[in-house]
mmCIF file of C-alpha atoms in Angstrom:
data_model
loop_
_atom_site.group_PDB
_atom_site.id
_atom_site.type_symbol
_atom_site.label_atom_id
_atom_site.label_comp_id
_atom_site.label_asym_id
_atom_site.label_seq_id
_atom_site.Cartn_x
_atom_site.Cartn_y
_atom_site.Cartn_z
ATOM 1 C CA UNK A 14 18.995 -52.871 133.629
ATOM 2 C CA UNK A 15 17.849 -50.308 131.146
ATOM 3 C CA UNK A 16 15.592 -51.682 128.526
ATOM 4 C CA UNK A 17 15.203 -49.859 125.259
ATOM 5 C CA UNK A 18 12.891 -51.451 122.694
ATOM 6 C CA UNK A 19 12.139 -50.456 119.083
ATOM 7 C CA UNK A 20 8.985 -51.292 117.391
ATOM 8 C CA UNK A 21 10.454 -53.209 114.415
ATOM 9 C CA UNK A 22 13.747 -54.938 113.639
ATOM 10 C CA UNK A 23 13.285 -54.841 109.840
ATOM 11 C CA UNK A 24 11.003 -52.721 107.682
ATOM 12 C CA UNK A 25 10.616 -52.480 103.943
ATOM 13 C CA UNK A 26 8.816 -49.427 102.637
ATOM 14 C CA UNK A 27 8.148 -47.819 99.272
ATOM 15 C CA UNK A 28 9.344 -44.350 98.170
ATOM 16 C CA UNK A 29 6.872 -41.756 99.305
ATOM 17 C CA UNK A 30 5.371 -43.746 102.156
ATOM 18 C CA UNK A 31 5.068 -42.334 105.614
ATOM 19 C CA UNK A 32 7.171 -44.356 108.129
ATOM 20 C CA UNK A 33 6.882 -44.436 111.845
ATOM 21 C CA UNK A 34 9.604 -45.843 114.044
ATOM 22 C CA UNK A 35 8.840 -46.064 117.705
ATOM 23 C CA UNK A 36 11.137 -46.385 120.684
ATOM 24 C CA UNK A 37 10.205 -47.164 124.290
ATOM 25 C CA UNK A 38 12.435 -47.111 127.404
ATOM 26 C CA UNK A 39 11.654 -48.236 130.881
ATOM 27 C CA UNK A 40 14.152 -46.349 132.964
ATOM 28 C CA UNK A 41 12.453 -42.969 133.335
ATOM 29 C CA UNK A 42 15.412 -41.237 131.537
ATOM 30 C CA UNK A 43 14.892 -37.600 130.498
ATOM 31 C CA UNK A 44 16.846 -37.893 127.308
ATOM 32 C CA UNK A 45 16.098 -39.880 124.149
ATOM 33 C CA UNK A 46 17.924 -39.887 120.871
ATOM 34 C CA UNK A 47 17.459 -41.049 117.257
ATOM 35 C CA UNK A 48 20.616 -41.934 115.228
ATOM 36 C CA UNK A 49 21.171 -43.476 111.928
ATOM 37 C CA UNK A 50 24.213 -45.724 111.286
ATOM 38 C CA UNK A 51 25.712 -45.943 107.802
ATOM 39 C CA UNK A 52 28.955 -47.658 106.816
ATOM 40 C CA UNK A 53 31.962 -45.341 107.092
ATOM 41 C CA UNK A 54 29.801 -42.580 108.669
ATOM 42 C CA UNK A 55 29.259 -44.036 112.142
ATOM 43 C CA UNK A 56 26.370 -42.811 114.265
ATOM 44 C CA UNK A 57 24.798 -39.573 113.130
ATOM 45 C CA UNK A 58 22.301 -37.834 115.391
ATOM 46 C CA UNK A 59 18.961 -37.065 113.763
ATOM 47 C CA UNK A 60 16.982 -35.648 116.642
ATOM 48 C CA UNK A 61 16.965 -35.809 120.384
ATOM 49 C CA UNK A 62 14.549 -34.929 123.149
ATOM 50 C CA UNK A 63 15.361 -33.763 126.693
ATOM 51 C CA UNK A 64 11.767 -33.741 127.988
ATOM 52 C CA UNK A 65 8.162 -34.525 127.010
ATOM 53 C CA UNK A 66 7.137 -32.517 124.037
ATOM 54 C CA UNK A 67 10.737 -31.064 123.708
ATOM 55 C CA UNK A 68 12.924 -31.800 120.770
ATOM 56 C CA UNK A 69 16.149 -30.553 119.328
ATOM 57 C CA UNK A 70 17.597 -31.086 115.862
ATOM 58 C CA UNK A 71 20.692 -33.071 115.515
ATOM 59 C CA UNK A 72 23.159 -33.141 112.706
ATOM 60 C CA UNK A 73 20.882 -34.563 109.973
ATOM 61 C CA UNK A 74 17.252 -33.685 110.693
ATOM 62 C CA UNK A 75 16.188 -33.063 107.027
ATOM 63 C CA UNK A 76 13.447 -35.409 105.985
ATOM 64 C CA UNK A 77 12.653 -36.450 109.571
ATOM 65 C CA UNK A 78 10.441 -35.337 112.383
ATOM 66 C CA UNK A 79 9.929 -36.657 115.904
ATOM 67 C CA UNK A 80 7.262 -36.853 118.601
ATOM 68 C CA UNK A 81 7.489 -37.236 122.287
ATOM 69 C CA UNK A 82 4.154 -37.189 123.940
ATOM 70 C CA UNK A 83 5.121 -39.388 126.832
ATOM 71 C CA UNK A 84 8.376 -39.643 128.701
ATOM 72 C CA UNK A 85 8.955 -43.302 127.872
ATOM 73 C CA UNK A 86 8.232 -43.009 124.164
ATOM 74 C CA UNK A 87 10.035 -41.266 121.346
ATOM 75 C CA UNK A 88 8.900 -41.645 117.697
ATOM 76 C CA UNK A 89 10.787 -40.948 114.535
ATOM 77 C CA UNK A 90 8.716 -40.083 111.479
ATOM 78 C CA UNK A 91 9.761 -40.146 107.833
ATOM 79 C CA UNK A 92 7.079 -37.971 106.257
ATOM 80 C CA UNK A 93 7.860 -39.214 102.712
ATOM 81 C CA UNK A 94 10.344 -41.969 102.696
ATOM 82 C CA UNK A 95 13.170 -41.735 100.088
ATOM 83 C CA UNK A 96 15.802 -44.306 99.051
ATOM 84 C CA UNK A 97 18.568 -42.369 100.648
ATOM 85 C CA UNK A 98 16.856 -42.998 103.987
ATOM 86 C CA UNK A 99 17.610 -46.711 103.756
ATOM 87 C CA UNK A 100 19.746 -47.220 106.887
ATOM 88 C CA UNK A 101 19.998 -48.712 110.297
ATOM 89 C CA UNK A 102 18.075 -46.564 112.805
ATOM 90 C CA UNK A 103 19.106 -46.632 116.458
ATOM 91 C CA UNK A 104 17.203 -45.211 119.413
ATOM 92 C CA UNK A 105 19.109 -44.368 122.689
ATOM 93 C CA UNK A 106 18.329 -43.042 126.105
ATOM 94 C CA UNK A 107 20.389 -41.481 128.825
ATOM 95 C CA UNK A 108 19.997 -39.893 132.237
ATOM 96 C CA UNK A 109 22.031 -36.749 131.301
ATOM 97 C CA UNK A 110 23.286 -35.489 127.975
ATOM 98 C CA UNK A 111 26.850 -36.343 128.923
ATOM 99 C CA UNK A 112 26.516 -39.833 130.392
ATOM 100 C CA UNK A 113 26.282 -43.264 128.954
ATOM 101 C CA UNK A 114 23.548 -43.759 126.297
ATOM 102 C CA UNK A 115 21.725 -47.031 126.230
ATOM 103 C CA UNK A 116 20.742 -48.194 122.783
ATOM 104 C CA UNK A 117 17.901 -50.243 121.410
ATOM 105 C CA UNK A 118 18.496 -53.145 119.039
ATOM 106 C CA UNK A 119 17.961 -50.982 115.928
ATOM 107 C CA UNK A 120 15.578 -51.031 112.987
ATOM 108 C CA UNK A 121 16.939 -51.800 109.579
ATOM 109 C CA UNK A 122 14.895 -49.794 107.054
ATOM 110 C CA UNK A 123 14.947 -50.443 103.394
ATOM 111 C CA UNK A 124 13.180 -47.968 101.178
ATOM 112 C CA UNK A 125 12.542 -49.293 97.652
ATOM 113 C CA UNK B 165 32.571 -31.437 110.915
ATOM 114 C CA UNK B 166 33.871 -34.655 112.464
ATOM 115 C CA UNK B 167 34.796 -33.824 116.025
ATOM 116 C CA UNK B 168 35.648 -37.394 116.824
ATOM 117 C CA UNK B 169 37.671 -39.438 114.379
ATOM 118 C CA UNK B 170 38.577 -43.043 114.161
ATOM 119 C CA UNK B 171 40.974 -43.208 111.261
ATOM 120 C CA UNK B 172 41.184 -46.937 111.011
ATOM 121 C CA UNK B 173 38.020 -48.414 109.468
ATOM 122 C CA UNK B 174 39.183 -51.983 110.238
ATOM 123 C CA UNK B 175 41.685 -53.894 112.295
ATOM 124 C CA UNK B 176 42.635 -57.536 112.263
ATOM 125 C CA UNK B 177 44.332 -59.291 115.157
ATOM 126 C CA UNK B 178 45.369 -62.810 116.077
ATOM 127 C CA UNK B 179 43.641 -64.401 119.043
ATOM 128 C CA UNK B 180 45.635 -63.816 122.299
ATOM 129 C CA UNK B 181 47.437 -60.750 120.993
ATOM 130 C CA UNK B 182 46.719 -57.087 121.947
ATOM 131 C CA UNK B 183 44.172 -55.112 120.016
ATOM 132 C CA UNK B 184 44.717 -51.290 120.025
ATOM 133 C CA UNK B 185 41.900 -49.127 118.661
ATOM 134 C CA UNK B 186 42.580 -45.407 118.344
ATOM 135 C CA UNK B 187 40.408 -42.280 118.449
ATOM 136 C CA UNK B 188 41.208 -38.599 118.014
ATOM 137 C CA UNK B 189 39.016 -35.639 118.982
ATOM 138 C CA UNK B 190 39.173 -31.936 118.165
ATOM 139 C CA UNK B 191 36.994 -30.232 120.816
ATOM 140 C CA UNK B 192 38.968 -29.396 123.896
ATOM 141 C CA UNK B 193 35.720 -28.991 125.826
ATOM 142 C CA UNK B 194 35.067 -32.773 125.748
ATOM 143 C CA UNK B 195 35.652 -34.109 129.244
ATOM 144 C CA UNK B 196 34.123 -37.570 129.223
ATOM 145 C CA UNK B 197 34.980 -40.379 126.776
ATOM 146 C CA UNK B 198 33.351 -43.714 126.154
ATOM 147 C CA UNK B 199 33.801 -46.834 124.055
ATOM 148 C CA UNK B 200 30.875 -48.800 122.686
ATOM 149 C CA UNK B 201 30.875 -52.201 121.052
ATOM 150 C CA UNK B 202 28.399 -53.142 118.343
ATOM 151 C CA UNK B 203 27.631 -56.590 116.981
ATOM 152 C CA UNK B 204 25.749 -56.943 113.734
ATOM 153 C CA UNK B 205 21.930 -56.515 113.969
ATOM 154 C CA UNK B 206 22.310 -55.177 117.541
ATOM 155 C CA UNK B 207 22.484 -51.762 119.095
ATOM 156 C CA UNK B 208 25.776 -50.473 120.502
ATOM 157 C CA UNK B 209 26.508 -51.465 124.118
ATOM 158 C CA UNK B 210 28.585 -49.450 126.546
ATOM 159 C CA UNK B 211 32.040 -50.964 127.087
ATOM 160 C CA UNK B 212 34.213 -48.615 129.178
ATOM 161 C CA UNK B 213 34.595 -44.872 129.898
ATOM 162 C CA UNK B 214 37.097 -42.362 131.187
ATOM 163 C CA UNK B 215 36.814 -38.960 132.659
ATOM 164 C CA UNK B 216 39.238 -36.174 131.646
ATOM 165 C CA UNK B 217 40.631 -36.115 135.198
ATOM 166 C CA UNK B 218 42.185 -39.576 134.609
ATOM 167 C CA UNK B 219 44.632 -40.897 132.043
ATOM 168 C CA UNK B 220 43.848 -44.591 132.360
ATOM 169 C CA UNK B 221 40.831 -46.733 133.247
ATOM 170 C CA UNK B 222 40.941 -50.533 133.392
ATOM 171 C CA UNK B 223 38.119 -53.095 133.372
ATOM 172 C CA UNK B 224 39.258 -56.647 133.021
ATOM 173 C CA UNK B 225 40.811 -57.154 129.577
ATOM 174 C CA UNK B 226 39.853 -53.619 128.476
ATOM 175 C CA UNK B 227 41.931 -50.561 129.227
ATOM 176 C CA UNK B 228 41.243 -47.089 127.927
ATOM 177 C CA UNK B 229 44.077 -44.468 127.823
ATOM 178 C CA UNK B 230 43.529 -40.792 127.527
ATOM 179 C CA UNK B 231 46.178 -38.319 126.315
ATOM 180 C CA UNK B 232 44.510 -34.865 126.733
ATOM 181 C CA UNK B 233 47.376 -32.903 125.279
ATOM 182 C CA UNK B 234 47.248 -34.900 122.099
ATOM 183 C CA UNK B 235 43.479 -35.146 122.152
ATOM 184 C CA UNK B 236 43.794 -38.894 121.714
ATOM 185 C CA UNK B 237 42.383 -41.914 123.351
ATOM 186 C CA UNK B 238 42.906 -45.611 122.737
ATOM 187 C CA UNK B 239 41.256 -48.826 123.751
ATOM 188 C CA UNK B 240 43.460 -51.806 124.493
ATOM 189 C CA UNK B 241 42.115 -55.316 124.578
ATOM 190 C CA UNK B 242 44.400 -57.887 126.087
ATOM 191 C CA UNK B 243 44.280 -60.799 125.308
ATOM 192 C CA UNK B 244 42.005 -60.465 122.264
ATOM 193 C CA UNK B 245 39.339 -63.171 121.881
ATOM 194 C CA UNK B 246 37.276 -64.091 118.797
ATOM 195 C CA UNK B 247 34.134 -62.940 120.631
ATOM 196 C CA UNK B 248 35.609 -59.464 120.626
ATOM 197 C CA UNK B 249 35.123 -59.190 116.864
ATOM 198 C CA UNK B 250 32.708 -56.272 116.453
ATOM 199 C CA UNK B 251 32.539 -52.652 115.459
ATOM 200 C CA UNK B 252 33.937 -50.330 118.205
ATOM 201 C CA UNK B 253 32.761 -46.754 118.437
ATOM 202 C CA UNK B 254 34.485 -44.145 120.505
ATOM 203 C CA UNK B 255 32.472 -41.198 121.812
ATOM 204 C CA UNK B 256 33.269 -37.921 123.475
ATOM 205 C CA UNK B 257 30.974 -35.632 125.399
ATOM 206 C CA UNK B 258 30.746 -32.350 127.189
ATOM 207 C CA UNK B 259 27.710 -31.159 129.246
ATOM 208 C CA UNK B 260 25.509 -30.676 126.192
ATOM 209 C CA UNK B 261 26.536 -33.082 123.514
ATOM 210 C CA UNK B 262 27.967 -36.477 122.753
ATOM 211 C CA UNK B 263 29.723 -37.209 119.481
ATOM 212 C CA UNK B 264 30.561 -40.524 117.995
ATOM 213 C CA UNK B 265 33.399 -41.662 115.745
ATOM 214 C CA UNK B 266 32.792 -43.593 112.560
ATOM 215 C CA UNK B 267 33.724 -46.936 114.161
ATOM 216 C CA UNK B 268 36.534 -49.442 113.768
ATOM 217 C CA UNK B 269 35.668 -53.036 112.760
ATOM 218 C CA UNK B 270 37.828 -55.364 114.805
ATOM 219 C CA UNK B 271 38.326 -58.955 113.603
ATOM 220 C CA UNK B 272 39.983 -61.338 115.965
ATOM 221 C CA UNK B 273 41.213 -64.493 114.167
ATOM 222 C CA UNK B 274 41.421 -67.788 115.941
#
Protein backbone atom coordinates (compact mmCIF):
# COMPACT_ATOMS: atom_id res chain seq x y z
CA UNK A 1 0.00 0.00 0.00
CA UNK A 2 1.18 3.48 -0.84
CA UNK A 3 1.59 5.66 2.20
CA UNK A 4 1.63 9.43 1.84
CA UNK A 5 1.97 11.44 5.01
CA UNK A 6 1.75 15.15 5.59
CA UNK A 7 3.49 16.88 8.45
CA UNK A 8 0.43 18.55 9.97
CA UNK A 9 -3.31 17.99 9.83
CA UNK A 10 -4.19 21.50 11.02
CA UNK A 11 -2.16 24.69 11.07
CA UNK A 12 -2.96 28.23 12.16
CA UNK A 13 -0.58 30.95 11.02
CA UNK A 14 -0.51 34.72 10.94
CA UNK A 15 -0.35 36.89 7.85
CA UNK A 16 3.24 37.36 6.75
CA UNK A 17 4.58 34.21 8.39
CA UNK A 18 6.64 31.72 6.43
CA UNK A 19 4.90 28.36 6.31
CA UNK A 20 6.36 24.94 5.51
CA UNK A 21 4.18 21.99 4.57
CA UNK A 22 5.95 18.70 4.17
CA UNK A 23 4.94 15.54 2.39
CA UNK A 24 6.63 12.14 2.56
CA UNK A 25 5.89 9.05 0.46
CA UNK A 26 7.21 5.54 0.89
CA UNK A 27 6.62 4.07 -2.57
CA UNK A 28 9.62 5.38 -4.48
CA UNK A 29 7.34 7.24 -6.89
CA UNK A 30 8.97 9.70 -9.25
CA UNK A 31 6.14 12.22 -9.27
CA UNK A 32 4.83 14.30 -6.40
CA UNK A 33 2.19 17.01 -6.44
CA UNK A 34 0.80 19.79 -4.29
CA UNK A 35 -2.85 20.79 -4.67
CA UNK A 36 -5.17 23.05 -2.82
CA UNK A 37 -8.84 22.26 -2.47
CA UNK A 38 -11.40 25.03 -2.15
CA UNK A 39 -15.21 24.74 -2.23
CA UNK A 40 -16.57 24.95 -5.76
CA UNK A 41 -13.08 24.99 -7.27
CA UNK A 42 -12.07 21.39 -6.75
CA UNK A 43 -8.42 20.42 -6.75
CA UNK A 44 -6.08 22.98 -8.24
CA UNK A 45 -2.47 22.07 -8.93
CA UNK A 46 0.11 24.38 -7.34
CA UNK A 47 3.36 22.65 -8.25
CA UNK A 48 4.57 19.21 -9.13
CA UNK A 49 7.92 17.48 -9.26
CA UNK A 50 8.95 14.63 -11.57
CA UNK A 51 12.38 14.02 -10.05
CA UNK A 52 14.70 15.15 -7.28
CA UNK A 53 15.44 18.87 -7.58
CA UNK A 54 13.03 19.16 -10.52
CA UNK A 55 9.83 21.15 -10.30
CA UNK A 56 7.14 22.45 -12.59
CA UNK A 57 4.54 25.14 -11.99
CA UNK A 58 0.95 24.10 -11.91
CA UNK A 59 -2.08 26.30 -12.43
CA UNK A 60 -1.73 28.51 -9.34
CA UNK A 61 1.95 28.77 -8.32
CA UNK A 62 1.86 32.43 -7.27
CA UNK A 63 2.76 32.91 -3.61
CA UNK A 64 4.19 29.38 -3.30
CA UNK A 65 7.50 27.65 -3.80
CA UNK A 66 8.55 24.02 -3.48
CA UNK A 67 11.59 21.97 -2.64
CA UNK A 68 12.47 18.38 -3.48
CA UNK A 69 15.89 17.51 -2.13
CA UNK A 70 15.11 13.82 -1.63
CA UNK A 71 12.94 11.53 -3.71
CA UNK A 72 10.55 10.72 -0.89
CA UNK A 73 10.04 14.27 0.35
CA UNK A 74 8.29 17.23 -1.27
CA UNK A 75 7.87 20.50 0.59
CA UNK A 76 5.50 23.37 -0.11
CA UNK A 77 6.56 26.78 1.14
CA UNK A 78 4.44 29.86 1.60
CA UNK A 79 7.04 32.63 1.75
CA UNK A 80 4.67 35.17 3.30
CA UNK A 81 1.30 33.71 4.16
CA UNK A 82 -1.82 35.66 3.23
CA UNK A 83 -5.44 35.16 4.20
CA UNK A 84 -6.36 34.03 0.68
CA UNK A 85 -4.05 31.05 1.19
CA UNK A 86 -6.41 29.66 3.81
CA UNK A 87 -7.29 26.29 2.30
CA UNK A 88 -6.96 22.53 2.43
CA UNK A 89 -3.58 21.48 1.02
CA UNK A 90 -3.21 18.01 -0.44
CA UNK A 91 -0.06 16.21 -1.43
CA UNK A 92 -0.15 13.37 -3.95
CA UNK A 93 2.26 10.94 -5.55
CA UNK A 94 2.17 8.77 -8.64
CA UNK A 95 4.34 6.45 -10.65
CA UNK A 96 3.66 8.20 -13.95
CA UNK A 97 2.02 11.51 -14.73
CA UNK A 98 -0.97 9.74 -16.20
CA UNK A 99 -1.72 7.09 -13.65
CA UNK A 100 -3.53 7.03 -10.33
CA UNK A 101 -2.41 9.59 -7.81
CA UNK A 102 -2.26 8.65 -4.15
CA UNK A 103 -3.14 11.42 -1.76
CA UNK A 104 -2.08 12.28 1.75
CA UNK A 105 -4.65 13.15 4.42
CA UNK A 106 -4.39 16.88 3.80
CA UNK A 107 -3.38 19.89 5.85
CA UNK A 108 -6.04 22.43 6.70
CA UNK A 109 -4.29 25.80 6.89
CA UNK A 110 -5.89 28.85 8.41
CA UNK A 111 -4.13 32.18 7.91
CA UNK A 112 -5.31 34.91 10.24
CA UNK B 1 -9.81 27.07 -18.27
CA UNK B 2 -11.73 24.16 -16.84
CA UNK B 3 -10.94 21.16 -18.95
CA UNK B 4 -12.91 18.84 -16.69
CA UNK B 5 -16.33 19.90 -15.49
CA UNK B 6 -18.71 18.47 -12.95
CA UNK B 7 -21.77 20.64 -13.36
CA UNK B 8 -23.69 19.33 -10.38
CA UNK B 9 -22.16 20.53 -7.11
CA UNK B 10 -24.42 18.25 -5.11
CA UNK B 11 -26.68 15.23 -5.44
CA UNK B 12 -29.04 13.64 -2.93
CA UNK B 13 -30.24 10.07 -3.31
CA UNK B 14 -32.26 7.64 -1.22
CA UNK B 15 -30.51 4.57 0.14
CA UNK B 16 -30.86 1.60 -2.20
CA UNK B 17 -31.40 3.74 -5.29
CA UNK B 18 -28.96 4.48 -8.09
CA UNK B 19 -26.58 7.46 -7.87
CA UNK B 20 -25.40 8.89 -11.17
CA UNK B 21 -22.56 11.39 -11.14
CA UNK B 22 -21.63 13.13 -14.37
CA UNK B 23 -18.45 14.62 -15.75
CA UNK B 24 -17.62 16.38 -19.03
CA UNK B 25 -14.24 17.13 -20.52
CA UNK B 26 -13.06 19.32 -23.37
CA UNK B 27 -9.60 18.01 -24.25
CA UNK B 28 -9.81 15.21 -26.81
CA UNK B 29 -6.24 14.16 -25.94
CA UNK B 30 -7.36 12.81 -22.56
CA UNK B 31 -7.26 9.03 -22.73
CA UNK B 32 -7.50 7.88 -19.13
CA UNK B 33 -10.24 8.79 -16.69
CA UNK B 34 -10.56 8.27 -12.97
CA UNK B 35 -13.00 8.82 -10.15
CA UNK B 36 -11.89 9.67 -6.64
CA UNK B 37 -13.89 9.75 -3.45
CA UNK B 38 -13.18 12.16 -0.62
CA UNK B 39 -14.47 12.12 2.93
CA UNK B 40 -14.18 15.26 5.08
CA UNK B 41 -10.75 15.77 6.65
CA UNK B 42 -9.22 13.02 4.48
CA UNK B 43 -7.38 13.00 1.18
CA UNK B 44 -9.12 11.73 -1.97
CA UNK B 45 -8.90 7.99 -2.56
CA UNK B 46 -8.95 6.31 -5.93
CA UNK B 47 -12.24 4.61 -6.72
CA UNK B 48 -12.35 3.40 -10.32
CA UNK B 49 -10.80 4.22 -13.69
CA UNK B 50 -11.39 3.67 -17.37
CA UNK B 51 -9.16 3.79 -20.40
CA UNK B 52 -10.35 5.43 -23.60
CA UNK B 53 -10.29 2.07 -25.40
CA UNK B 54 -13.23 0.95 -23.26
CA UNK B 55 -16.71 2.34 -22.78
CA UNK B 56 -17.52 0.67 -19.48
CA UNK B 57 -15.70 -0.55 -16.41
CA UNK B 58 -17.35 -2.20 -13.46
CA UNK B 59 -16.15 -2.83 -9.92
CA UNK B 60 -18.77 -4.14 -7.55
CA UNK B 61 -21.41 -1.48 -7.01
CA UNK B 62 -19.48 1.07 -9.05
CA UNK B 63 -19.58 1.37 -12.83
CA UNK B 64 -17.97 4.04 -14.95
CA UNK B 65 -19.27 4.75 -18.44
CA UNK B 66 -17.33 6.65 -21.07
CA UNK B 67 -18.84 8.30 -24.14
CA UNK B 68 -15.87 9.55 -26.12
CA UNK B 69 -17.86 11.20 -28.87
CA UNK B 70 -19.73 13.27 -26.30
CA UNK B 71 -16.64 13.72 -24.12
CA UNK B 72 -18.69 12.58 -21.19
CA UNK B 73 -18.24 10.08 -18.40
CA UNK B 74 -20.47 9.03 -15.60
CA UNK B 75 -20.20 7.07 -12.38
CA UNK B 76 -23.10 4.84 -11.37
CA UNK B 77 -23.42 3.55 -7.82
CA UNK B 78 -25.97 0.78 -7.36
CA UNK B 79 -27.32 0.34 -4.78
CA UNK B 80 -26.34 3.54 -2.99
CA UNK B 81 -25.46 3.25 0.69
CA UNK B 82 -25.18 5.96 3.38
CA UNK B 83 -21.44 5.25 3.57
CA UNK B 84 -21.16 6.43 -0.03
CA UNK B 85 -21.88 9.99 1.12
CA UNK B 86 -18.76 11.91 0.13
CA UNK B 87 -17.40 14.31 -2.47
CA UNK B 88 -16.63 12.62 -5.78
CA UNK B 89 -14.02 14.05 -8.12
CA UNK B 90 -13.59 12.98 -11.70
CA UNK B 91 -10.18 13.31 -13.31
CA UNK B 92 -8.88 13.03 -16.85
CA UNK B 93 -5.34 12.57 -18.02
CA UNK B 94 -3.08 12.32 -21.02
CA UNK B 95 0.62 11.45 -20.94
CA UNK B 96 1.63 14.69 -19.31
CA UNK B 97 -1.18 16.03 -17.25
CA UNK B 98 -4.06 15.10 -14.99
CA UNK B 99 -6.99 17.48 -14.48
CA UNK B 100 -9.65 17.30 -11.82
CA UNK B 101 -13.24 18.44 -11.81
CA UNK B 102 -14.66 20.61 -9.05
CA UNK B 103 -16.37 17.68 -7.34
CA UNK B 104 -19.94 16.59 -6.62
CA UNK B 105 -21.10 16.14 -3.04
CA UNK B 106 -23.22 12.98 -2.84
CA UNK B 107 -25.58 12.53 0.09
CA UNK B 108 -27.25 9.15 0.48
CA UNK B 109 -30.22 9.36 2.82
CA UNK B 110 -31.21 6.32 4.91
